[in-house]
Amino acid sequence: MALRVFTNPDCLRHDPGPDHPETPARLRVLLSALGRDPAIEVVEAGPGPRAALLAVHADGYLRSLEAMSARGGGALFLDTILNDASWAAVLGATGAAIAAVEHALAGRGNAFAAVRPPGHHALAGKGMGFCLTNNVVVAARHAQAAGRWRVLIVDWDVHHGNGTQALIQSDAAVRYVSLHQHPWYPGTGMAEERGVGNIFNVPRGPGKAPSLYVDDLWAAIVAATTEWTPGLVLVSAGFDAMRGDPLGGFTLEPGHYADLTTRVRERLPGVPIVGMLEGGYIPTRLAEGALAHLAALA
């Protein structure tokens, strides 16, 4: 059975501008690579419902995004920029994320949501760091509404998912494990930030051996899942922790994502896993990392 990757064409239409690193080419190159892989089936999901976003984000904030996009776009916050298709991309990413979760929860296999803009910096009422809405938390809340109350979120993007942590840190049913560069944007994610015991941050400096990053992230995943088994694993799958990425200083290669994915599958047998695209700013490298992750998911 082919691994299903869910996407939406409007995710390609969101465009922060020609000099912005979060370019449509990130997703376009990935989808092209996926289309050449016979082990992967790319599925077009419809737009997601506003109710799914309201489970995470303030209504006034969502209305402001929709209105700004309808006006043709603009700068929401520093480097977080909308165009006239950005609201459609938000709904498309939401739909793909929900479709991937529903596929996995139905027992049809692991899945991946190839979406943009990324999401893990988005707060309840504020977008930042290229992110407008928090795709992984929207997915987690949808899973909880479907009865999978315990959710593990593993975030290996090179930047700390401050939005994800803020949105779930008081919910003991969701555990968040994040490996990220520090000091680095957005400046959050210290190891002592524990929420209600459900936050497992792994801040590390740049330029270290890949084995340090992999082993330290794995130790945190083990700690988070000791005497605690989730009903769903969500991966905030950013690939900007790869060697050479212009927005990070980590040294991972595609095989390290495959290794981590395999370890999670073996530790939590039978628990569905859904990956969600986050960062990664060299499109060809992003595609290489994602394909390694997907091969291990399958």
PDB file of C-alpha atoms in Angstrom:
ATOM      1  CA  MET A   1       0.000   0.000   0.000  1.00  0.00           C
ATOM      2  CA  ALA A   2       1.368   3.413  -0.992  1.00  0.00           C
ATOM      3  CA  LEU A   3       1.975   5.980   1.716  1.00  0.00           C
ATOM      4  CA  ARG A   4      -0.516   8.807   1.351  1.00  0.00           C
ATOM      5  CA  VAL A   5       0.629  12.408   1.275  1.00  0.00           C
ATOM      6  CA  PHE A   6      -2.132  15.001   1.540  1.00  0.00           C
ATOM      7  CA  THR A   7      -1.827  18.482   0.086  1.00  0.00           C
ATOM      8  CA  ASN A   8      -3.936  21.281  -1.384  1.00  0.00           C
ATOM      9  CA  PRO A   9      -3.122  23.360  -4.478  1.00  0.00           C
ATOM     10  CA  ASP A  10      -3.745  26.639  -2.672  1.00  0.00           C
ATOM     11  CA  CYS A  11      -0.695  25.934  -0.514  1.00  0.00           C
ATOM     12  CA  LEU A  12       1.376  26.708  -3.622  1.00  0.00           C
ATOM     13  CA  ARG A  13      -0.361  30.051  -4.156  1.00  0.00           C
ATOM     14  CA  HIS A  14       0.664  31.616  -0.840  1.00  0.00           C
ATOM     15  CA  ASP A  15       3.643  33.809  -1.726  1.00  0.00           C
ATOM     16  CA  PRO A  16       5.409  36.164   0.725  1.00  0.00           C
ATOM     17  CA  GLY A  17       7.481  37.703  -2.087  1.00  0.00           C
ATOM     18  CA  PRO A  18      10.472  37.030  -4.350  1.00  0.00           C
ATOM     19  CA  ASP A  19      13.179  37.540  -1.716  1.00  0.00           C
ATOM     20  CA  HIS A  20      11.443  35.608   1.048  1.00  0.00           C
ATOM     21  CA  PRO A  21      12.926  32.216   2.082  1.00  0.00           C
ATOM     22  CA  GLU A  22       9.485  30.640   2.565  1.00  0.00           C
ATOM     23  CA  THR A  23       8.974  30.328  -1.176  1.00  0.00           C
ATOM     24  CA  PRO A  24       6.390  28.230  -3.067  1.00  0.00           C
ATOM     25  CA  ALA A  25       9.349  26.346  -4.576  1.00  0.00           C
ATOM     26  CA  ARG A  26       9.776  24.562  -1.246  1.00  0.00           C
ATOM     27  CA  LEU A  27       6.518  22.708  -1.783  1.00  0.00           C
ATOM     28  CA  ARG A  28       6.683  22.586  -5.586  1.00  0.00           C
ATOM     29  CA  VAL A  29      10.026  20.754  -5.591  1.00  0.00           C
ATOM     30  CA  LEU A  30       8.806  18.346  -2.904  1.00  0.00           C
ATOM     31  CA  LEU A  31       5.602  17.524  -4.773  1.00  0.00           C
ATOM     32  CA  SER A  32       7.575  16.947  -7.964  1.00  0.00           C
ATOM     33  CA  ALA A  33       9.830  14.482  -6.147  1.00  0.00           C
ATOM     34  CA  LEU A  34       6.854  12.736  -4.563  1.00  0.00           C
ATOM     35  CA  GLY A  35       5.226  12.345  -7.968  1.00  0.00           C
ATOM     36  CA  ARG A  36       8.206  10.324  -9.160  1.00  0.00           C
ATOM     37  CA  ASP A  37       8.060   7.897  -6.215  1.00  0.00           C
ATOM     38  CA  PRO A  38       5.809   4.874  -6.887  1.00  0.00           C
ATOM     39  CA  ALA A  39       5.621   4.143  -3.151  1.00  0.00           C
ATOM     40  CA  ILE A  40       3.804   7.443  -2.498  1.00  0.00           C
ATOM     41  CA  GLU A  41       0.290   8.509  -3.428  1.00  0.00           C
ATOM     42  CA  VAL A  42      -0.318  12.257  -3.415  1.00  0.00           C
ATOM     43  CA  VAL A  43      -3.933  13.095  -2.539  1.00  0.00           C
ATOM     44  CA  GLU A  44      -5.546  16.505  -2.983  1.00  0.00           C
ATOM     45  CA  ALA A  45      -7.551  17.414   0.118  1.00  0.00           C
ATOM     46  CA  GLY A  46     -10.317  19.987   0.163  1.00  0.00           C
ATOM     47  CA  PRO A  47     -10.250  23.153   2.284  1.00  0.00           C
ATOM     48  CA  GLY A  48     -10.577  22.598   6.012  1.00  0.00           C
ATOM     49  CA  PRO A  49     -13.488  23.873   8.075  1.00  0.00           C
ATOM     50  CA  ARG A  50     -13.223  27.115   9.990  1.00  0.00           C
ATOM     51  CA  ALA A  51     -14.360  25.226  13.109  1.00  0.00           C
ATOM     52  CA  ALA A  52     -11.079  23.300  13.150  1.00  0.00           C
ATOM     53  CA  LEU A  53      -9.143  26.570  13.233  1.00  0.00           C
ATOM     54  CA  LEU A  54     -11.432  28.002  15.921  1.00  0.00           C
ATOM     55  CA  ALA A  55     -10.476  25.085  18.174  1.00  0.00           C
ATOM     56  CA  VAL A  56      -6.997  26.662  18.304  1.00  0.00           C
ATOM     57  CA  HIS A  57      -7.167  30.301  17.200  1.00  0.00           C
ATOM     58  CA  ALA A  58      -9.167  33.377  18.195  1.00  0.00           C
ATOM     59  CA  ASP A  59     -11.990  34.258  15.836  1.00  0.00           C
ATOM     60  CA  GLY A  60     -10.886  37.888  15.601  1.00  0.00           C
ATOM     61  CA  TYR A  61      -7.395  36.835  14.550  1.00  0.00           C
ATOM     62  CA  LEU A  62      -8.732  34.522  11.842  1.00  0.00           C
ATOM     63  CA  ARG A  63     -10.969  37.293  10.550  1.00  0.00           C
ATOM     64  CA  SER A  64      -7.981  39.624  10.359  1.00  0.00           C
ATOM     65  CA  LEU A  65      -6.048  37.074   8.281  1.00  0.00           C
ATOM     66  CA  GLU A  66      -8.985  36.588   5.947  1.00  0.00           C
ATOM     67  CA  ALA A  67      -9.511  40.333   5.554  1.00  0.00           C
ATOM     68  CA  MET A  68      -5.841  41.083   4.929  1.00  0.00           C
ATOM     69  CA  SER A  69      -5.670  38.394   2.277  1.00  0.00           C
ATOM     70  CA  ALA A  70      -8.874  39.679   0.660  1.00  0.00           C
ATOM     71  CA  ARG A  71      -7.257  43.125   0.418  1.00  0.00           C
ATOM     72  CA  GLY A  72      -4.353  41.619  -1.504  1.00  0.00           C
ATOM     73  CA  GLY A  73      -2.055  40.846   1.413  1.00  0.00           C
ATOM     74  CA  GLY A  74       0.430  42.722   3.537  1.00  0.00           C
ATOM     75  CA  ALA A  75       2.911  42.321   6.385  1.00  0.00           C
ATOM     76  CA  LEU A  76       1.290  40.663   9.366  1.00  0.00           C
ATOM     77  CA  PHE A  77       4.403  40.724  11.545  1.00  0.00           C
ATOM     78  CA  LEU A  78       7.918  41.570  10.358  1.00  0.00           C
ATOM     79  CA  ASP A  79       8.801  38.616   8.073  1.00  0.00           C
ATOM     80  CA  THR A  80       5.318  37.071   8.139  1.00  0.00           C
ATOM     81  CA  ILE A  81       3.683  38.272   4.927  1.00  0.00           C
ATOM     82  CA  LEU A  82       0.404  37.470   3.182  1.00  0.00           C
ATOM     83  CA  ASN A  83      -0.732  37.753  -0.411  1.00  0.00           C
ATOM     84  CA  ASP A  84      -4.187  37.421  -1.922  1.00  0.00           C
ATOM     85  CA  ALA A  85      -4.048  33.604  -1.742  1.00  0.00           C
ATOM     86  CA  SER A  86      -2.827  33.265   1.838  1.00  0.00           C
ATOM     87  CA  TRP A  87      -6.235  32.699   3.448  1.00  0.00           C
ATOM     88  CA  ALA A  88      -7.023  30.019   0.860  1.00  0.00           C
ATOM     89  CA  ALA A  89      -3.649  28.435   1.693  1.00  0.00           C
ATOM     90  CA  VAL A  90      -4.536  28.438   5.410  1.00  0.00           C
ATOM     91  CA  LEU A  91      -7.776  26.593   4.668  1.00  0.00           C
ATOM     92  CA  GLY A  92      -5.980  24.245   2.284  1.00  0.00           C
ATOM     93  CA  ALA A  93      -3.292  23.401   4.838  1.00  0.00           C
ATOM     94  CA  THR A  94      -5.994  22.824   7.443  1.00  0.00           C
ATOM     95  CA  GLY A  95      -7.857  20.480   5.134  1.00  0.00           C
ATOM     96  CA  ALA A  96      -4.729  18.496   4.272  1.00  0.00           C
ATOM     97  CA  ALA A  97      -3.715  18.209   7.932  1.00  0.00           C
ATOM     98  CA  ILE A  98      -7.167  16.964   8.950  1.00  0.00           C
ATOM     99  CA  ALA A  99      -7.340  14.535   6.022  1.00  0.00           C
ATOM    100  CA  ALA A 100      -3.951  13.072   6.987  1.00  0.00           C
ATOM    101  CA  VAL A 101      -5.049  12.639  10.612  1.00  0.00           C
ATOM    102  CA  GLU A 102      -8.351  11.028   9.643  1.00  0.00           C
ATOM    103  CA  HIS A 103      -6.566   8.649   7.277  1.00  0.00           C
ATOM    104  CA  ALA A 104      -4.175   7.568  10.025  1.00  0.00           C
ATOM    105  CA  LEU A 105      -6.820   7.289  12.750  1.00  0.00           C
ATOM    106  CA  ALA A 106      -8.941   5.112  10.473  1.00  0.00           C
ATOM    107  CA  GLY A 107      -6.147   2.542  10.443  1.00  0.00           C
ATOM    108  CA  ARG A 108      -5.208   3.076   6.795  1.00  0.00           C
ATOM    109  CA  GLY A 109      -1.542   3.711   7.536  1.00  0.00           C
ATOM    110  CA  ASN A 110       0.744   6.563   8.462  1.00  0.00           C
ATOM    111  CA  ALA A 111       0.454   9.783   6.493  1.00  0.00           C
ATOM    112  CA  PHE A 112       2.047  13.136   5.742  1.00  0.00           C
ATOM    113  CA  ALA A 113       0.652  16.626   5.123  1.00  0.00           C
ATOM    114  CA  ALA A 114       2.693  18.512   2.509  1.00  0.00           C
ATOM    115  CA  VAL A 115       1.529  22.009   3.349  1.00  0.00           C
ATOM    116  CA  ARG A 116       2.599  25.610   3.624  1.00  0.00           C
ATOM    117  CA  PRO A 117       2.782  28.120   5.157  1.00  0.00           C
ATOM    118  CA  PRO A 118       4.403  26.354   8.109  1.00  0.00           C
ATOM    119  CA  GLY A 119       2.711  26.605  11.475  1.00  0.00           C
ATOM    120  CA  HIS A 120       4.652  25.897  14.635  1.00  0.00           C
ATOM    121  CA  HIS A 121       5.385  29.548  15.528  1.00  0.00           C
ATOM    122  CA  ALA A 122       1.728  30.634  15.287  1.00  0.00           C
ATOM    123  CA  LEU A 123       0.091  31.602  18.575  1.00  0.00           C
ATOM    124  CA  ALA A 124      -3.631  31.676  19.329  1.00  0.00           C
ATOM    125  CA  GLY A 125      -3.980  35.269  18.182  1.00  0.00           C
ATOM    126  CA  LYS A 126      -0.717  36.102  16.454  1.00  0.00           C
ATOM    127  CA  GLY A 127       1.245  34.888  13.440  1.00  0.00           C
ATOM    128  CA  MET A 128       5.033  35.062  13.344  1.00  0.00           C
ATOM    129  CA  GLY A 129       8.073  33.323  11.912  1.00  0.00           C
ATOM    130  CA  PHE A 130       6.431  32.757   8.492  1.00  0.00           C
ATOM    131  CA  CYS A 131       3.520  30.972  10.257  1.00  0.00           C
ATOM    132  CA  LEU A 132      -0.132  32.034  10.111  1.00  0.00           C
ATOM    133  CA  THR A 133      -2.000  29.174  11.819  1.00  0.00           C
ATOM    134  CA  ASN A 134      -0.647  26.274  13.821  1.00  0.00           C
ATOM    135  CA  ASN A 135      -1.191  23.218  11.621  1.00  0.00           C
ATOM    136  CA  VAL A 136       0.114  20.644  14.082  1.00  0.00           C
ATOM    137  CA  VAL A 137      -2.016  21.866  16.997  1.00  0.00           C
ATOM    138  CA  VAL A 138      -5.079  22.036  14.725  1.00  0.00           C
ATOM    139  CA  ALA A 139      -4.345  18.398  13.882  1.00  0.00           C
ATOM    140  CA  ALA A 140      -3.894  17.491  17.548  1.00  0.00           C
ATOM    141  CA  ARG A 141      -7.194  19.077  18.572  1.00  0.00           C
ATOM    142  CA  HIS A 142      -8.969  17.313  15.714  1.00  0.00           C
ATOM    143  CA  ALA A 143      -7.546  13.976  16.867  1.00  0.00           C
ATOM    144  CA  GLN A 144      -8.648  14.662  20.437  1.00  0.00           C
ATOM    145  CA  ALA A 145     -12.154  15.485  19.230  1.00  0.00           C
ATOM    146  CA  ALA A 146     -12.129  12.115  17.453  1.00  0.00           C
ATOM    147  CA  GLY A 147     -11.301  10.321  20.710  1.00  0.00           C
ATOM    148  CA  ARG A 148      -7.487  10.076  20.516  1.00  0.00           C
ATOM    149  CA  TRP A 149      -6.976  12.146  23.631  1.00  0.00           C
ATOM    150  CA  ARG A 150      -3.273  11.530  24.128  1.00  0.00           C
ATOM    151  CA  VAL A 151      -1.120  13.088  21.406  1.00  0.00           C
ATOM    152  CA  LEU A 152       2.671  13.214  21.154  1.00  0.00           C
ATOM    153  CA  ILE A 153       4.142  16.038  19.060  1.00  0.00           C
ATOM    154  CA  VAL A 154       7.766  15.627  17.986  1.00  0.00           C
ATOM    155  CA  ASP A 155       9.273  18.798  16.508  1.00  0.00           C
ATOM    156  CA  TRP A 156      12.656  18.505  14.804  1.00  0.00           C
ATOM    157  CA  ASP A 157      12.563  21.858  12.987  1.00  0.00           C
ATOM    158  CA  VAL A 158      15.746  23.809  13.750  1.00  0.00           C
ATOM    159  CA  HIS A 159      13.651  26.575  15.357  1.00  0.00           C
ATOM    160  CA  HIS A 160      11.703  26.102  18.563  1.00  0.00           C
ATOM    161  CA  GLY A 161       7.950  25.813  18.050  1.00  0.00           C
ATOM    162  CA  ASN A 162       7.035  28.529  20.516  1.00  0.00           C
ATOM    163  CA  GLY A 163       3.455  28.625  19.259  1.00  0.00           C
ATOM    164  CA  THR A 164       2.969  24.901  19.654  1.00  0.00           C
ATOM    165  CA  GLN A 165       4.382  24.953  23.169  1.00  0.00           C
ATOM    166  CA  ALA A 166       2.237  27.922  24.205  1.00  0.00           C
ATOM    167  CA  LEU A 167      -0.926  26.327  22.853  1.00  0.00           C
ATOM    168  CA  ILE A 168      -0.534  22.943  24.557  1.00  0.00           C
ATOM    169  CA  GLN A 169       1.612  23.554  27.640  1.00  0.00           C
ATOM    170  CA  SER A 170      -1.359  23.435  30.017  1.00  0.00           C
ATOM    171  CA  ASP A 171      -2.829  20.261  28.462  1.00  0.00           C
ATOM    172  CA  ALA A 172      -1.355  17.183  30.122  1.00  0.00           C
ATOM    173  CA  ALA A 173      -2.854  14.960  27.423  1.00  0.00           C
ATOM    174  CA  VAL A 174      -0.498  16.425  24.802  1.00  0.00           C
ATOM    175  CA  ARG A 175       3.248  16.014  25.112  1.00  0.00           C
ATOM    176  CA  TYR A 176       5.659  18.154  23.104  1.00  0.00           C
ATOM    177  CA  VAL A 177       9.266  17.181  22.375  1.00  0.00           C
ATOM    178  CA  SER A 178      11.376  19.741  20.527  1.00  0.00           C
ATOM    179  CA  LEU A 179      14.968  19.650  19.323  1.00  0.00           C
ATOM    180  CA  HIS A 180      16.043  23.127  18.248  1.00  0.00           C
ATOM    181  CA  GLN A 181      19.028  25.404  17.891  1.00  0.00           C
ATOM    182  CA  HIS A 182      19.782  27.773  20.763  1.00  0.00           C
ATOM    183  CA  PRO A 183      20.494  30.617  20.925  1.00  0.00           C
ATOM    184  CA  TRP A 184      18.386  31.191  17.830  1.00  0.00           C
ATOM    185  CA  TYR A 185      14.993  32.435  16.719  1.00  0.00           C
ATOM    186  CA  PRO A 186      12.536  32.802  18.468  1.00  0.00           C
ATOM    187  CA  GLY A 187      14.549  32.635  21.701  1.00  0.00           C
ATOM    188  CA  THR A 188      12.216  30.260  23.537  1.00  0.00           C
ATOM    189  CA  GLY A 189      12.495  26.573  24.361  1.00  0.00           C
ATOM    190  CA  MET A 190      14.702  26.285  27.410  1.00  0.00           C
ATOM    191  CA  ALA A 191      15.053  22.849  28.988  1.00  0.00           C
ATOM    192  CA  GLU A 192      13.530  24.127  32.235  1.00  0.00           C
ATOM    193  CA  GLU A 193      10.297  25.082  30.447  1.00  0.00           C
ATOM    194  CA  ARG A 194       8.176  22.075  31.392  1.00  0.00           C
ATOM    195  CA  GLY A 195       4.545  23.202  31.188  1.00  0.00           C
ATOM    196  CA  VAL A 196       2.549  20.748  33.332  1.00  0.00           C
ATOM    197  CA  GLY A 197       5.296  18.171  32.883  1.00  0.00           C
ATOM    198  CA  ASN A 198       4.385  17.733  29.227  1.00  0.00           C
ATOM    199  CA  ILE A 199       7.139  19.844  27.606  1.00  0.00           C
ATOM    200  CA  PHE A 200      10.483  18.238  26.711  1.00  0.00           C
ATOM    201  CA  ASN A 201      12.785  20.815  25.143  1.00  0.00           C
ATOM    202  CA  VAL A 202      16.211  19.937  23.765  1.00  0.00           C
ATOM    203  CA  PRO A 203      18.040  23.213  22.997  1.00  0.00           C
ATOM    204  CA  ARG A 204      21.448  22.647  21.405  1.00  0.00           C
ATOM    205  CA  GLY A 205      24.130  24.795  19.818  1.00  0.00           C
ATOM    206  CA  PRO A 206      25.011  24.746  16.124  1.00  0.00           C
ATOM    207  CA  GLY A 207      27.750  22.825  14.361  1.00  0.00           C
ATOM    208  CA  LYS A 208      27.735  19.703  16.541  1.00  0.00           C
ATOM    209  CA  ALA A 209      28.043  16.111  15.367  1.00  0.00           C
ATOM    210  CA  PRO A 210      24.741  14.798  13.988  1.00  0.00           C
ATOM    211  CA  SER A 211      24.799  11.947  16.497  1.00  0.00           C
ATOM    212  CA  LEU A 212      24.479  14.430  19.360  1.00  0.00           C
ATOM    213  CA  TYR A 213      21.293  15.918  17.923  1.00  0.00           C
ATOM    214  CA  VAL A 214      19.779  12.532  17.102  1.00  0.00           C
ATOM    215  CA  ASP A 215      20.676  10.889  20.395  1.00  0.00           C
ATOM    216  CA  ASP A 216      19.567  13.825  22.539  1.00  0.00           C
ATOM    217  CA  LEU A 217      16.247  14.125  20.733  1.00  0.00           C
ATOM    218  CA  TRP A 218      15.748  10.389  21.066  1.00  0.00           C
ATOM    219  CA  ALA A 219      16.441  10.517  24.805  1.00  0.00           C
ATOM    220  CA  ALA A 220      13.744  13.171  25.173  1.00  0.00           C
ATOM    221  CA  ILE A 221      11.254  11.090  23.158  1.00  0.00           C
ATOM    222  CA  VAL A 222      11.981   8.111  25.402  1.00  0.00           C
ATOM    223  CA  ALA A 223      11.461  10.266  28.489  1.00  0.00           C
ATOM    224  CA  ALA A 224       8.171  11.588  27.132  1.00  0.00           C
ATOM    225  CA  THR A 225       6.859   8.096  26.373  1.00  0.00           C
ATOM    226  CA  THR A 226       7.996   6.254  29.491  1.00  0.00           C
ATOM    227  CA  GLU A 227       4.850   4.848  31.120  1.00  0.00           C
ATOM    228  CA  TRP A 228       2.826   7.048  28.747  1.00  0.00           C
ATOM    229  CA  THR A 229       1.573   5.892  25.352  1.00  0.00           C
ATOM    230  CA  PRO A 230      -0.070   8.296  22.901  1.00  0.00           C
ATOM    231  CA  GLY A 231      -2.932   7.469  20.578  1.00  0.00           C
ATOM    232  CA  LEU A 232      -1.301   9.511  17.798  1.00  0.00           C
ATOM    233  CA  VAL A 233       2.149  10.871  17.003  1.00  0.00           C
ATOM    234  CA  LEU A 234       2.402  14.133  15.078  1.00  0.00           C
ATOM    235  CA  VAL A 235       5.763  15.206  13.681  1.00  0.00           C
ATOM    236  CA  SER A 236       6.466  18.875  13.047  1.00  0.00           C
ATOM    237  CA  ALA A 237       8.755  17.887  10.214  1.00  0.00           C
ATOM    238  CA  GLY A 238      10.988  20.820   9.453  1.00  0.00           C
ATOM    239  CA  PHE A 239      14.075  20.075   7.398  1.00  0.00           C
ATOM    240  CA  ASP A 240      16.027  23.242   8.175  1.00  0.00           C
ATOM    241  CA  ALA A 241      18.116  21.279  10.689  1.00  0.00           C
ATOM    242  CA  MET A 242      19.926  19.780   7.693  1.00  0.00           C
ATOM    243  CA  ARG A 243      23.526  20.719   7.010  1.00  0.00           C
ATOM    244  CA  GLY A 244      23.802  23.847   4.882  1.00  0.00           C
ATOM    245  CA  ASP A 245      20.351  25.302   5.476  1.00  0.00           C
ATOM    246  CA  PRO A 246      20.596  29.123   5.379  1.00  0.00           C
ATOM    247  CA  LEU A 247      18.337  29.554   8.433  1.00  0.00           C
ATOM    248  CA  GLY A 248      20.040  27.073  10.759  1.00  0.00           C
ATOM    249  CA  GLY A 249      23.358  25.672  11.858  1.00  0.00           C
ATOM    250  CA  PHE A 250      22.615  22.008  12.531  1.00  0.00           C
ATOM    251  CA  THR A 251      24.237  19.166  10.601  1.00  0.00           C
ATOM    252  CA  LEU A 252      21.586  16.515   9.985  1.00  0.00           C
ATOM    253  CA  GLU A 253      21.337  14.512   6.770  1.00  0.00           C
ATOM    254  CA  PRO A 254      18.338  12.662   5.254  1.00  0.00           C
ATOM    255  CA  GLY A 255      19.274   9.366   6.862  1.00  0.00           C
ATOM    256  CA  HIS A 256      18.970  10.838  10.324  1.00  0.00           C
ATOM    257  CA  TYR A 257      15.264  11.572   9.756  1.00  0.00           C
ATOM    258  CA  ALA A 258      14.727   8.020   8.569  1.00  0.00           C
ATOM    259  CA  ASP A 259      16.521   6.724  11.666  1.00  0.00           C
ATOM    260  CA  LEU A 260      14.437   8.819  14.063  1.00  0.00           C
ATOM    261  CA  THR A 261      11.192   7.874  12.313  1.00  0.00           C
ATOM    262  CA  THR A 262      12.063   4.188  12.483  1.00  0.00           C
ATOM    263  CA  ARG A 263      12.927   4.459  16.167  1.00  0.00           C
ATOM    264  CA  VAL A 264       9.562   6.085  16.936  1.00  0.00           C
ATOM    265  CA  ARG A 265       7.704   3.368  15.006  1.00  0.00           C
ATOM    266  CA  GLU A 266       9.554   0.620  16.870  1.00  0.00           C
ATOM    267  CA  ARG A 267       9.058   2.215  20.286  1.00  0.00           C
ATOM    268  CA  LEU A 268       5.335   2.846  19.698  1.00  0.00           C
ATOM    269  CA  PRO A 269       4.189  -0.084  17.577  1.00  0.00           C
ATOM    270  CA  GLY A 270       0.711   0.318  16.201  1.00  0.00           C
ATOM    271  CA  VAL A 271       0.495   4.020  17.051  1.00  0.00           C
ATOM    272  CA  PRO A 272      -0.301   6.024  13.882  1.00  0.00           C
ATOM    273  CA  ILE A 273       2.152   8.721  12.849  1.00  0.00           C
ATOM    274  CA  VAL A 274       1.391  11.820  10.793  1.00  0.00           C
ATOM    275  CA  GLY A 275       4.155  14.124   9.600  1.00  0.00           C
ATOM    276  CA  MET A 276       3.481  17.803   8.843  1.00  0.00           C
ATOM    277  CA  LEU A 277       5.833  19.944   6.794  1.00  0.00           C
ATOM    278  CA  GLU A 278       7.384  22.856   8.666  1.00  0.00           C
ATOM    279  CA  GLY A 279      10.669  24.575   7.691  1.00  0.00           C
ATOM    280  CA  GLY A 280      13.508  23.780   5.306  1.00  0.00           C
ATOM    281  CA  TYR A 281      14.796  26.483   2.998  1.00  0.00           C
ATOM    282  CA  ILE A 282      16.804  24.710   0.315  1.00  0.00           C
ATOM    283  CA  PRO A 283      14.013  23.083  -1.704  1.00  0.00           C
ATOM    284  CA  THR A 284      16.056  20.160  -3.014  1.00  0.00           C
ATOM    285  CA  ARG A 285      17.432  19.379   0.438  1.00  0.00           C
ATOM    286  CA  LEU A 286      13.971  19.665   1.959  1.00  0.00           C
ATOM    287  CA  ALA A 287      12.731  17.104  -0.572  1.00  0.00           C
ATOM    288  CA  GLU A 288      15.601  14.743   0.244  1.00  0.00           C
ATOM    289  CA  GLY A 289      14.894  14.929   3.973  1.00  0.00           C
ATOM    290  CA  ALA A 290      11.149  14.538   3.522  1.00  0.00           C
ATOM    291  CA  LEU A 291      11.549  11.520   1.231  1.00  0.00           C
ATOM    292  CA  ALA A 292      13.756   9.812   3.822  1.00  0.00           C
ATOM    293  CA  HIS A 293      11.149  10.485   6.528  1.00  0.00           C
ATOM    294  CA  LEU A 294       8.356   9.204   4.293  1.00  0.00           C
ATOM    295  CA  ALA A 295      10.220   6.036   3.359  1.00  0.00           C
ATOM    296  CA  ALA A 296      10.555   5.235   7.041  1.00  0.00           C
ATOM    297  CA  LEU A 297       6.880   6.110   7.677  1.00  0.00           C
ATOM    298  CA  ALA A 298       5.867   3.602   5.014  1.00  0.00           C
TER     299      ALA A 298
END
